[in-house]
């Protein structure tokens, strides 16, 4: 099943259950605590908190999301900055019975997944969820009772005596290695079991403090679920990761044509890592600019600029792109792949191309200057972490580039010294760009438990 078919199947299924399909909200969220939309429920926070009235008490969406907490991992076979979150939501409408039953129906009847390839987790005290899964035919060994660190929203809410709405969750996992012996002693996602869906049952509110703290049932219970489209499409098609799906593989194929190099899908090959990094970052770049973000030194624009520069560096140093800008040449493929679901990409394509060309042209000049200065410093046979930070801060030379060039000459950069210089600069400026860059799960903890990418 193609990813776009999975997207349509999900939305149509929940429409058939009475949900109103809404278009994706912007990546630029109105929530003042977040830079970007990091999960499907973010646009509906006011509905969950009963501060606004939804257009219908049952909704379904595919939401554009951006998380950058794992930016250093981008280039491996599984992580993405931009992704789509499929979700179904209920505000005082259906609750746990329907959420669990419909999830099972969608996976086994619509997607035709083998029940033997699925297992679930529930909160250790949530007998209702456990019994619902048992009633659907899941044997006890495929239902794991786990604690509030993994199966409660917010995580550890009870131990922390968190105030406000909270509740247990149930996560659904897919077996990526079905030929291996089944392991009943299991406590979470690993290399074999991939989380594909998280069902959050917001049924309590925490009140009181200290010994008087207690969970009070909510008069209006809510459902919040999330399924990562990219990773689920990869899993059910037995692919090695999201970069092999019809969402990202065409972008890599385009980069192969442009660079003249071949992508083999090898996890640790330097060239393949660069292909995946550029593909991810150009997709994120296209969506961010379409939603009104422009490269800048702070805030959302800073995140966009970092993504673009990481892609440009990988393209130049590894994929062999020469003096002419290349990133804009991959944008039309992103638009072609994603444009049916997100027509704003085609509507703003020329604007996106102009922004990408201008930023790459400017950065290439900066990069040449930075590399020239780096060469001069390395002639001494050493480079301090503080000097590496100055190259980054003043000349825009990414640390990873400095590290790679230095390593070629047998010189190692003191990362702790680099971090100390960066933190000192942030304290002096008050900008806190490092915090800006990692916006993602840390901000999300108070909003919802982490959902699958």
GROMACS .gro file of C-alpha atoms in nm:
model
  453
    1UNK     CA    1   0.000   0.000   0.000
    2UNK     CA    2   0.136   0.340  -0.098
    3UNK     CA    3   0.164   0.603   0.172
    4UNK     CA    4  -0.086   0.827  -0.003
    5UNK     CA    5  -0.328   0.533  -0.010
    6UNK     CA    6  -0.275   0.478   0.362
    7UNK     CA    7  -0.343   0.847   0.426
    8UNK     CA    8  -0.669   0.835   0.232
    9UNK     CA    9  -0.777   0.505   0.385
   10UNK     CA   10  -0.729   0.638   0.738
   11UNK     CA   11  -0.923   0.960   0.682
   12UNK     CA   12  -1.204   0.785   0.497
   13UNK     CA   13  -1.234   0.521   0.769
   14UNK     CA   14  -1.286   0.773   1.045
   15UNK     CA   15  -1.519   0.979   0.831
   16UNK     CA   16  -1.730   0.663   0.805
   17UNK     CA   17  -1.738   0.659   1.186
   18UNK     CA   18  -1.883   1.010   1.197
   19UNK     CA   19  -1.567   1.220   1.217
   20UNK     CA   20  -1.532   1.551   1.037
   21UNK     CA   21  -1.221   1.559   0.818
   22UNK     CA   22  -1.029   1.883   0.858
   23UNK     CA   23  -0.730   2.002   0.653
   24UNK     CA   24  -0.388   2.013   0.812
   25UNK     CA   25  -0.312   2.319   1.018
   26UNK     CA   26   0.003   2.520   0.946
   27UNK     CA   27   0.343   2.416   1.076
   28UNK     CA   28   0.351   2.762   1.233
   29UNK     CA   29   0.138   2.706   1.540
   30UNK     CA   30  -0.046   2.975   1.732
   31UNK     CA   31   0.050   2.801   2.057
   32UNK     CA   32   0.295   3.043   2.227
   33UNK     CA   33   0.477   2.754   2.398
   34UNK     CA   34   0.583   2.596   2.067
   35UNK     CA   35   0.770   2.709   1.759
   36UNK     CA   36   0.612   2.448   1.535
   37UNK     CA   37   0.324   2.205   1.524
   38UNK     CA   38   0.480   1.892   1.671
   39UNK     CA   39   0.178   1.661   1.686
   40UNK     CA   40  -0.168   1.620   1.543
   41UNK     CA   41  -0.346   1.742   1.855
   42UNK     CA   42  -0.167   2.077   1.875
   43UNK     CA   43  -0.430   2.267   1.669
   44UNK     CA   44  -0.701   2.126   1.898
   45UNK     CA   45  -0.548   2.216   2.233
   46UNK     CA   46  -0.828   2.466   2.305
   47UNK     CA   47  -1.088   2.194   2.244
   48UNK     CA   48  -0.915   1.951   2.478
   49UNK     CA   49  -0.897   2.223   2.744
   50UNK     CA   50  -1.263   2.315   2.686
   51UNK     CA   51  -1.172   2.675   2.596
   52UNK     CA   52  -1.336   2.657   2.254
   53UNK     CA   53  -1.607   2.459   2.075
   54UNK     CA   54  -1.497   2.222   1.795
   55UNK     CA   55  -1.688   2.220   1.465
   56UNK     CA   56  -1.782   1.862   1.552
   57UNK     CA   57  -1.707   1.651   1.859
   58UNK     CA   58  -1.532   1.391   1.643
   59UNK     CA   59  -1.252   1.498   1.407
   60UNK     CA   60  -0.987   1.335   1.188
   61UNK     CA   61  -0.683   1.490   1.021
   62UNK     CA   62  -0.346   1.433   0.867
   63UNK     CA   63  -0.129   1.700   1.025
   64UNK     CA   64   0.201   1.844   0.903
   65UNK     CA   65   0.451   1.819   1.190
   66UNK     CA   66   0.810   1.925   1.251
   67UNK     CA   67   1.041   1.806   1.528
   68UNK     CA   68   1.410   1.885   1.544
   69UNK     CA   69   1.513   1.726   1.873
   70UNK     CA   70   1.685   1.438   1.689
   71UNK     CA   71   1.847   1.656   1.422
   72UNK     CA   72   2.186   1.491   1.468
   73UNK     CA   73   2.031   1.155   1.378
   74UNK     CA   74   1.888   1.275   1.047
   75UNK     CA   75   2.058   1.070   0.781
   76UNK     CA   76   1.998   0.736   0.948
   77UNK     CA   77   1.725   0.512   0.810
   78UNK     CA   78   1.445   0.605   1.051
   79UNK     CA   79   1.449   0.968   1.170
   80UNK     CA   80   1.276   1.259   0.994
   81UNK     CA   81   1.230   1.623   1.092
   82UNK     CA   82   0.911   1.673   0.889
   83UNK     CA   83   0.645   1.404   0.905
   84UNK     CA   84   0.270   1.358   0.881
   85UNK     CA   85   0.062   1.259   1.182
   86UNK     CA   86  -0.265   1.082   1.117
   87UNK     CA   87  -0.510   1.133   1.400
   88UNK     CA   88  -0.864   1.082   1.520
   89UNK     CA   89  -0.997   1.294   1.806
   90UNK     CA   90  -1.308   1.299   2.021
   91UNK     CA   91  -1.423   1.570   2.261
   92UNK     CA   92  -1.691   1.427   2.488
   93UNK     CA   93  -1.802   1.199   2.205
   94UNK     CA   94  -1.686   0.836   2.173
   95UNK     CA   95  -1.432   0.704   2.420
   96UNK     CA   96  -1.216   0.405   2.500
   97UNK     CA   97  -1.432   0.124   2.367
   98UNK     CA   98  -1.469   0.283   2.025
   99UNK     CA   99  -1.109   0.407   2.009
  100UNK     CA  100  -0.966   0.060   2.073
  101UNK     CA  101  -1.222  -0.129   1.865
  102UNK     CA  102  -1.190   0.103   1.565
  103UNK     CA  103  -0.811   0.097   1.580
  104UNK     CA  104  -0.818  -0.282   1.563
  105UNK     CA  105  -1.078  -0.275   1.285
  106UNK     CA  106  -0.871  -0.035   1.077
  107UNK     CA  107  -0.549  -0.232   1.118
  108UNK     CA  108  -0.688  -0.581   1.063
  109UNK     CA  109  -0.990  -0.525   0.836
  110UNK     CA  110  -0.891  -0.221   0.630
  111UNK     CA  111  -0.513  -0.261   0.615
  112UNK     CA  112  -0.538  -0.642   0.636
  113UNK     CA  113  -0.252  -0.669   0.884
  114UNK     CA  114  -0.198  -1.009   1.040
  115UNK     CA  115  -0.298  -0.992   1.410
  116UNK     CA  116   0.011  -1.200   1.483
  117UNK     CA  117   0.221  -0.901   1.372
  118UNK     CA  118   0.067  -0.676   1.637
  119UNK     CA  119   0.109  -0.631   2.010
  120UNK     CA  120  -0.002  -0.354   2.245
  121UNK     CA  121   0.082  -0.189   2.572
  122UNK     CA  122  -0.161  -0.050   2.829
  123UNK     CA  123  -0.118   0.142   3.151
  124UNK     CA  124  -0.062  -0.105   3.433
  125UNK     CA  125  -0.385  -0.009   3.616
  126UNK     CA  126  -0.604   0.029   3.307
  127UNK     CA  127  -0.807  -0.290   3.332
  128UNK     CA  128  -1.066  -0.148   3.093
  129UNK     CA  129  -0.817  -0.112   2.806
  130UNK     CA  130  -0.663  -0.452   2.885
  131UNK     CA  131  -1.004  -0.621   2.873
  132UNK     CA  132  -1.096  -0.444   2.550
  133UNK     CA  133  -0.785  -0.579   2.378
  134UNK     CA  134  -0.849  -0.925   2.520
  135UNK     CA  135  -1.205  -0.909   2.392
  136UNK     CA  136  -1.074  -0.840   2.041
  137UNK     CA  137  -0.875  -1.162   2.053
  138UNK     CA  138  -0.529  -1.048   2.159
  139UNK     CA  139  -0.374  -1.312   2.389
  140UNK     CA  140  -0.228  -1.199   2.724
  141UNK     CA  141   0.130  -1.240   2.604
  142UNK     CA  142   0.068  -0.971   2.341
  143UNK     CA  143  -0.062  -0.716   2.593
  144UNK     CA  144   0.203  -0.558   2.815
  145UNK     CA  145   0.107  -0.362   3.125
  146UNK     CA  146   0.357  -0.078   3.168
  147UNK     CA  147   0.396   0.213   3.407
  148UNK     CA  148   0.317   0.580   3.378
  149UNK     CA  149   0.656   0.666   3.231
  150UNK     CA  150   0.553   0.513   2.898
  151UNK     CA  151   0.177   0.464   2.916
  152UNK     CA  152   0.035   0.777   3.072
  153UNK     CA  153  -0.015   1.132   2.953
  154UNK     CA  154   0.160   1.341   3.061
  155UNK     CA  155   0.435   1.092   3.137
  156UNK     CA  156   0.475   1.033   3.513
  157UNK     CA  157   0.176   1.259   3.580
  158UNK     CA  158   0.068   1.066   3.889
  159UNK     CA  159   0.410   1.052   4.051
  160UNK     CA  160   0.466   1.419   3.971
  161UNK     CA  161   0.116   1.505   4.098
  162UNK     CA  162   0.048   1.697   3.778
  163UNK     CA  163  -0.247   1.932   3.777
  164UNK     CA  164  -0.510   1.926   3.504
  165UNK     CA  165  -0.633   1.673   3.246
  166UNK     CA  166  -0.447   1.344   3.220
  167UNK     CA  167  -0.507   0.980   3.145
  168UNK     CA  168  -0.368   0.643   3.041
  169UNK     CA  169  -0.268   0.552   2.688
  170UNK     CA  170  -0.237   0.236   2.484
  171UNK     CA  171   0.031   0.194   2.219
  172UNK     CA  172   0.016  -0.040   1.921
  173UNK     CA  173   0.332  -0.200   1.785
  174UNK     CA  174   0.410  -0.376   1.457
  175UNK     CA  175   0.649  -0.669   1.426
  176UNK     CA  176   0.923  -0.587   1.176
  177UNK     CA  177   1.090  -0.929   1.222
  178UNK     CA  178   0.801  -1.177   1.222
  179UNK     CA  179   1.020  -1.480   1.146
  180UNK     CA  180   1.203  -1.449   1.478
  181UNK     CA  181   1.074  -1.631   1.789
  182UNK     CA  182   0.812  -1.434   1.982
  183UNK     CA  183   0.946  -1.278   2.302
  184UNK     CA  184   0.692  -1.251   2.583
  185UNK     CA  185   0.937  -1.069   2.812
  186UNK     CA  186   0.917  -0.726   2.653
  187UNK     CA  187   0.895  -0.371   2.786
  188UNK     CA  188   0.896  -0.132   2.492
  189UNK     CA  189   0.991  -0.037   2.138
  190UNK     CA  190   1.316  -0.173   2.002
  191UNK     CA  191   1.476  -0.281   1.679
  192UNK     CA  192   1.204  -0.539   1.621
  193UNK     CA  193   0.880  -0.378   1.743
  194UNK     CA  194   0.786  -0.044   1.589
  195UNK     CA  195   0.526   0.181   1.751
  196UNK     CA  196   0.270   0.278   1.487
  197UNK     CA  197  -0.024   0.417   1.685
  198UNK     CA  198  -0.080   0.578   2.023
  199UNK     CA  199  -0.427   0.602   2.176
  200UNK     CA  200  -0.455   0.854   2.460
  201UNK     CA  201  -0.756   0.835   2.690
  202UNK     CA  202  -0.793   1.169   2.870
  203UNK     CA  203  -1.034   1.069   3.147
  204UNK     CA  204  -0.904   1.228   3.467
  205UNK     CA  205  -0.792   1.559   3.604
  206UNK     CA  206  -0.528   1.588   3.874
  207UNK     CA  207  -0.629   1.803   4.172
  208UNK     CA  208  -0.480   1.884   4.510
  209UNK     CA  209  -0.124   1.876   4.635
  210UNK     CA  210   0.088   1.650   4.849
  211UNK     CA  211  -0.107   1.383   5.035
  212UNK     CA  212  -0.435   1.535   4.919
  213UNK     CA  213  -0.353   1.485   4.550
  214UNK     CA  214  -0.606   1.271   4.367
  215UNK     CA  215  -0.736   1.188   4.021
  216UNK     CA  216  -1.093   1.300   3.958
  217UNK     CA  217  -1.290   1.158   3.662
  218UNK     CA  218  -1.358   1.418   3.395
  219UNK     CA  219  -1.723   1.484   3.314
  220UNK     CA  220  -1.628   1.502   2.944
  221UNK     CA  221  -1.369   1.247   2.840
  222UNK     CA  222  -1.151   1.296   2.531
  223UNK     CA  223  -0.967   1.080   2.278
  224UNK     CA  224  -0.639   1.185   2.116
  225UNK     CA  225  -0.458   0.945   1.884
  226UNK     CA  226  -0.159   0.967   1.657
  227UNK     CA  227  -0.019   0.746   1.381
  228UNK     CA  228   0.299   0.846   1.200
  229UNK     CA  229   0.226   0.812   0.829
  230UNK     CA  230   0.588   0.777   0.716
  231UNK     CA  231   0.691   0.506   0.961
  232UNK     CA  232   0.363   0.314   0.937
  233UNK     CA  233   0.379   0.306   0.557
  234UNK     CA  234   0.733   0.170   0.583
  235UNK     CA  235   0.639  -0.090   0.842
  236UNK     CA  236   0.334  -0.240   0.675
  237UNK     CA  237   0.516  -0.258   0.342
  238UNK     CA  238   0.815  -0.432   0.505
  239UNK     CA  239   1.050  -0.151   0.403
  240UNK     CA  240   1.366  -0.062   0.592
  241UNK     CA  241   1.240   0.285   0.682
  242UNK     CA  242   1.052   0.595   0.568
  243UNK     CA  243   1.313   0.683   0.306
  244UNK     CA  244   1.207   0.378   0.105
  245UNK     CA  245   0.842   0.487   0.087
  246UNK     CA  246   0.673   0.675  -0.196
  247UNK     CA  247   0.695   0.988   0.021
  248UNK     CA  248   1.075   1.014   0.024
  249UNK     CA  249   1.223   0.767  -0.224
  250UNK     CA  250   1.127   0.984  -0.528
  251UNK     CA  251   1.316   1.277  -0.374
  252UNK     CA  252   1.624   1.060  -0.331
  253UNK     CA  253   1.586   0.937  -0.691
  254UNK     CA  254   1.581   1.297  -0.808
  255UNK     CA  255   1.897   1.370  -0.609
  256UNK     CA  256   2.060   1.065  -0.769
  257UNK     CA  257   1.987   1.209  -1.113
  258UNK     CA  258   2.111   1.555  -1.018
  259UNK     CA  259   2.431   1.431  -0.850
  260UNK     CA  260   2.518   1.138  -1.074
  261UNK     CA  261   2.569   0.923  -0.764
  262UNK     CA  262   2.380   0.608  -0.665
  263UNK     CA  263   2.177   0.548  -0.350
  264UNK     CA  264   2.205   0.193  -0.215
  265UNK     CA  265   2.000   0.223   0.104
  266UNK     CA  266   2.293   0.121   0.323
  267UNK     CA  267   2.247   0.244   0.682
  268UNK     CA  268   2.606   0.352   0.748
  269UNK     CA  269   2.736   0.447   0.403
  270UNK     CA  270   2.843   0.812   0.402
  271UNK     CA  271   2.689   0.880   0.061
  272UNK     CA  272   2.356   0.722   0.158
  273UNK     CA  273   2.346   0.920   0.483
  274UNK     CA  274   2.390   1.237   0.280
  275UNK     CA  275   2.111   1.139   0.040
  276UNK     CA  276   1.871   1.083   0.330
  277UNK     CA  277   1.974   1.403   0.506
  278UNK     CA  278   1.925   1.618   0.197
  279UNK     CA  279   1.594   1.450   0.112
  280UNK     CA  280   1.457   1.507   0.461
  281UNK     CA  281   1.580   1.865   0.487
  282UNK     CA  282   1.461   1.975   0.143
  283UNK     CA  283   1.116   1.836   0.220
  284UNK     CA  284   1.105   2.019   0.554
  285UNK     CA  285   1.237   2.335   0.386
  286UNK     CA  286   0.967   2.326   0.120
  287UNK     CA  287   0.688   2.294   0.375
  288UNK     CA  288   0.828   2.557   0.611
  289UNK     CA  289   0.863   2.819   0.339
  290UNK     CA  290   0.516   2.734   0.206
  291UNK     CA  291   0.382   2.806   0.555
  292UNK     CA  292   0.549   3.147   0.564
  293UNK     CA  293   0.882   3.082   0.737
  294UNK     CA  294   1.190   3.251   0.587
  295UNK     CA  295   1.558   3.199   0.674
  296UNK     CA  296   1.665   3.417   0.967
  297UNK     CA  297   1.906   3.439   1.259
  298UNK     CA  298   1.646   3.367   1.527
  299UNK     CA  299   1.326   3.178   1.594
  300UNK     CA  300   1.160   2.969   1.326
  301UNK     CA  301   1.377   3.123   1.059
  302UNK     CA  302   1.686   3.003   1.244
  303UNK     CA  303   1.559   2.645   1.237
  304UNK     CA  304   1.488   2.672   0.864
  305UNK     CA  305   1.831   2.817   0.795
  306UNK     CA  306   2.003   2.538   0.987
  307UNK     CA  307   1.809   2.273   0.796
  308UNK     CA  308   1.896   2.430   0.462
  309UNK     CA  309   2.262   2.471   0.548
  310UNK     CA  310   2.298   2.114   0.668
  311UNK     CA  311   2.148   1.996   0.338
  312UNK     CA  312   2.372   2.223   0.132
  313UNK     CA  313   2.687   2.110   0.314
  314UNK     CA  314   2.597   1.742   0.266
  315UNK     CA  315   2.525   1.804  -0.101
  316UNK     CA  316   2.853   1.983  -0.164
  317UNK     CA  317   3.090   1.774   0.046
  318UNK     CA  318   2.944   1.427  -0.009
  319UNK     CA  319   2.716   1.424  -0.313
  320UNK     CA  320   2.954   1.628  -0.524
  321UNK     CA  321   2.736   1.922  -0.619
  322UNK     CA  322   2.968   2.185  -0.763
  323UNK     CA  323   2.957   2.561  -0.765
  324UNK     CA  324   2.596   2.599  -0.880
  325UNK     CA  325   2.307   2.588  -0.629
  326UNK     CA  326   2.124   2.255  -0.629
  327UNK     CA  327   1.873   2.252  -0.344
  328UNK     CA  328   1.605   2.439  -0.537
  329UNK     CA  329   1.623   2.178  -0.814
  330UNK     CA  330   1.483   1.916  -0.573
  331UNK     CA  331   1.188   2.131  -0.464
  332UNK     CA  332   0.964   2.045  -0.765
  333UNK     CA  333   0.987   1.676  -0.677
  334UNK     CA  334   0.871   1.751  -0.322
  335UNK     CA  335   0.580   1.947  -0.469
  336UNK     CA  336   0.498   1.663  -0.709
  337UNK     CA  337   0.504   1.398  -0.436
  338UNK     CA  338   0.315   1.595  -0.171
  339UNK     CA  339   0.113   1.843  -0.374
  340UNK     CA  340  -0.207   1.640  -0.401
  341UNK     CA  341  -0.244   1.632  -0.023
  342UNK     CA  342  -0.105   1.983   0.030
  343UNK     CA  343  -0.203   2.211  -0.262
  344UNK     CA  344  -0.036   2.511  -0.096
  345UNK     CA  345   0.297   2.370  -0.216
  346UNK     CA  346   0.206   2.412  -0.583
  347UNK     CA  347   0.043   2.748  -0.516
  348UNK     CA  348   0.365   2.884  -0.365
  349UNK     CA  349   0.623   2.688  -0.564
  350UNK     CA  350   0.784   2.986  -0.738
  351UNK     CA  351   0.812   3.174  -0.409
  352UNK     CA  352   0.967   2.868  -0.242
  353UNK     CA  353   1.219   2.831  -0.526
  354UNK     CA  354   1.321   3.195  -0.495
  355UNK     CA  355   1.377   3.171  -0.120
  356UNK     CA  356   1.580   2.850  -0.152
  357UNK     CA  357   1.800   2.986  -0.434
  358UNK     CA  358   1.872   3.310  -0.249
  359UNK     CA  359   1.965   3.135   0.075
  360UNK     CA  360   2.191   2.879  -0.092
  361UNK     CA  361   2.368   3.145  -0.299
  362UNK     CA  362   2.434   3.350   0.013
  363UNK     CA  363   2.545   3.051   0.219
  364UNK     CA  364   2.783   2.923  -0.048
  365UNK     CA  365   2.972   3.253  -0.030
  366UNK     CA  366   2.978   3.228   0.350
  367UNK     CA  367   3.092   2.868   0.334
  368UNK     CA  368   3.383   2.952   0.105
  369UNK     CA  369   3.502   3.222   0.346
  370UNK     CA  370   3.462   2.995   0.646
  371UNK     CA  371   3.654   2.709   0.488
  372UNK     CA  372   3.932   2.945   0.389
  373UNK     CA  373   3.965   3.069   0.748
  374UNK     CA  374   3.949   2.712   0.877
  375UNK     CA  375   4.235   2.609   0.649
  376UNK     CA  376   4.447   2.893   0.787
  377UNK     CA  377   4.376   2.792   1.148
  378UNK     CA  378   4.447   2.425   1.082
  379UNK     CA  379   4.790   2.508   0.943
  380UNK     CA  380   4.900   2.539   1.308
  381UNK     CA  381   4.815   2.173   1.368
  382UNK     CA  382   4.544   2.241   1.627
  383UNK     CA  383   4.200   2.400   1.662
  384UNK     CA  384   4.026   2.482   1.989
  385UNK     CA  385   3.657   2.434   2.055
  386UNK     CA  386   3.624   2.809   2.109
  387UNK     CA  387   3.775   2.876   1.766
  388UNK     CA  388   3.538   2.624   1.610
  389UNK     CA  389   3.245   2.807   1.770
  390UNK     CA  390   3.373   3.141   1.641
  391UNK     CA  391   3.386   2.996   1.290
  392UNK     CA  392   3.026   2.887   1.334
  393UNK     CA  393   2.901   3.206   1.497
  394UNK     CA  394   3.084   3.457   1.278
  395UNK     CA  395   3.111   3.274   0.948
  396UNK     CA  396   2.823   3.027   0.963
  397UNK     CA  397   3.050   2.724   0.932
  398UNK     CA  398   2.862   2.425   1.084
  399UNK     CA  399   3.047   2.234   1.354
  400UNK     CA  400   3.013   1.906   1.166
  401UNK     CA  401   3.194   2.058   0.867
  402UNK     CA  402   3.472   2.188   1.090
  403UNK     CA  403   3.500   1.847   1.256
  404UNK     CA  404   3.515   1.663   0.922
  405UNK     CA  405   3.783   1.891   0.776
  406UNK     CA  406   3.985   1.879   1.098
  407UNK     CA  407   3.958   1.500   1.115
  408UNK     CA  408   4.102   1.474   0.765
  409UNK     CA  409   4.417   1.631   0.912
  410UNK     CA  410   4.412   1.421   1.228
  411UNK     CA  411   4.286   1.705   1.448
  412UNK     CA  412   4.006   1.654   1.701
  413UNK     CA  413   3.778   1.934   1.819
  414UNK     CA  414   3.703   1.967   2.191
  415UNK     CA  415   3.322   1.946   2.182
  416UNK     CA  416   3.286   2.041   2.548
  417UNK     CA  417   3.479   2.362   2.485
  418UNK     CA  418   3.261   2.436   2.180
  419UNK     CA  419   2.945   2.383   2.386
  420UNK     CA  420   3.077   2.606   2.665
  421UNK     CA  421   3.147   2.887   2.418
  422UNK     CA  422   2.801   2.845   2.268
  423UNK     CA  423   2.630   2.856   2.607
  424UNK     CA  424   2.828   3.165   2.705
  425UNK     CA  425   2.718   3.338   2.386
  426UNK     CA  426   2.355   3.242   2.450
  427UNK     CA  427   2.365   3.378   2.803
  428UNK     CA  428   2.517   3.702   2.680
  429UNK     CA  429   2.269   3.748   2.397
  430UNK     CA  430   1.961   3.607   2.564
  431UNK     CA  431   1.865   3.452   2.233
  432UNK     CA  432   1.876   3.088   2.339
  433UNK     CA  433   1.899   2.958   1.985
  434UNK     CA  434   2.010   2.618   2.106
  435UNK     CA  435   1.678   2.581   2.287
  436UNK     CA  436   1.505   2.700   1.971
  437UNK     CA  437   1.683   2.436   1.766
  438UNK     CA  438   1.575   2.143   1.980
  439UNK     CA  439   1.208   2.240   1.999
  440UNK     CA  440   1.027   1.910   1.997
  441UNK     CA  441   0.976   1.646   2.264
  442UNK     CA  442   1.099   1.868   2.549
  443UNK     CA  443   0.825   2.120   2.476
  444UNK     CA  444   0.582   1.841   2.405
  445UNK     CA  445   0.607   1.680   2.748
  446UNK     CA  446   0.362   1.924   2.899
  447UNK     CA  447   0.133   1.896   2.598
  448UNK     CA  448   0.108   1.525   2.529
  449UNK     CA  449   0.311   1.211   2.559
  450UNK     CA  450   0.541   1.157   2.266
  451UNK     CA  451   0.359   1.010   1.965
  452UNK     CA  452   0.523   0.799   1.692
  453UNK     CA  453   0.700   0.971   1.406
   0.00000   0.00000   0.00000
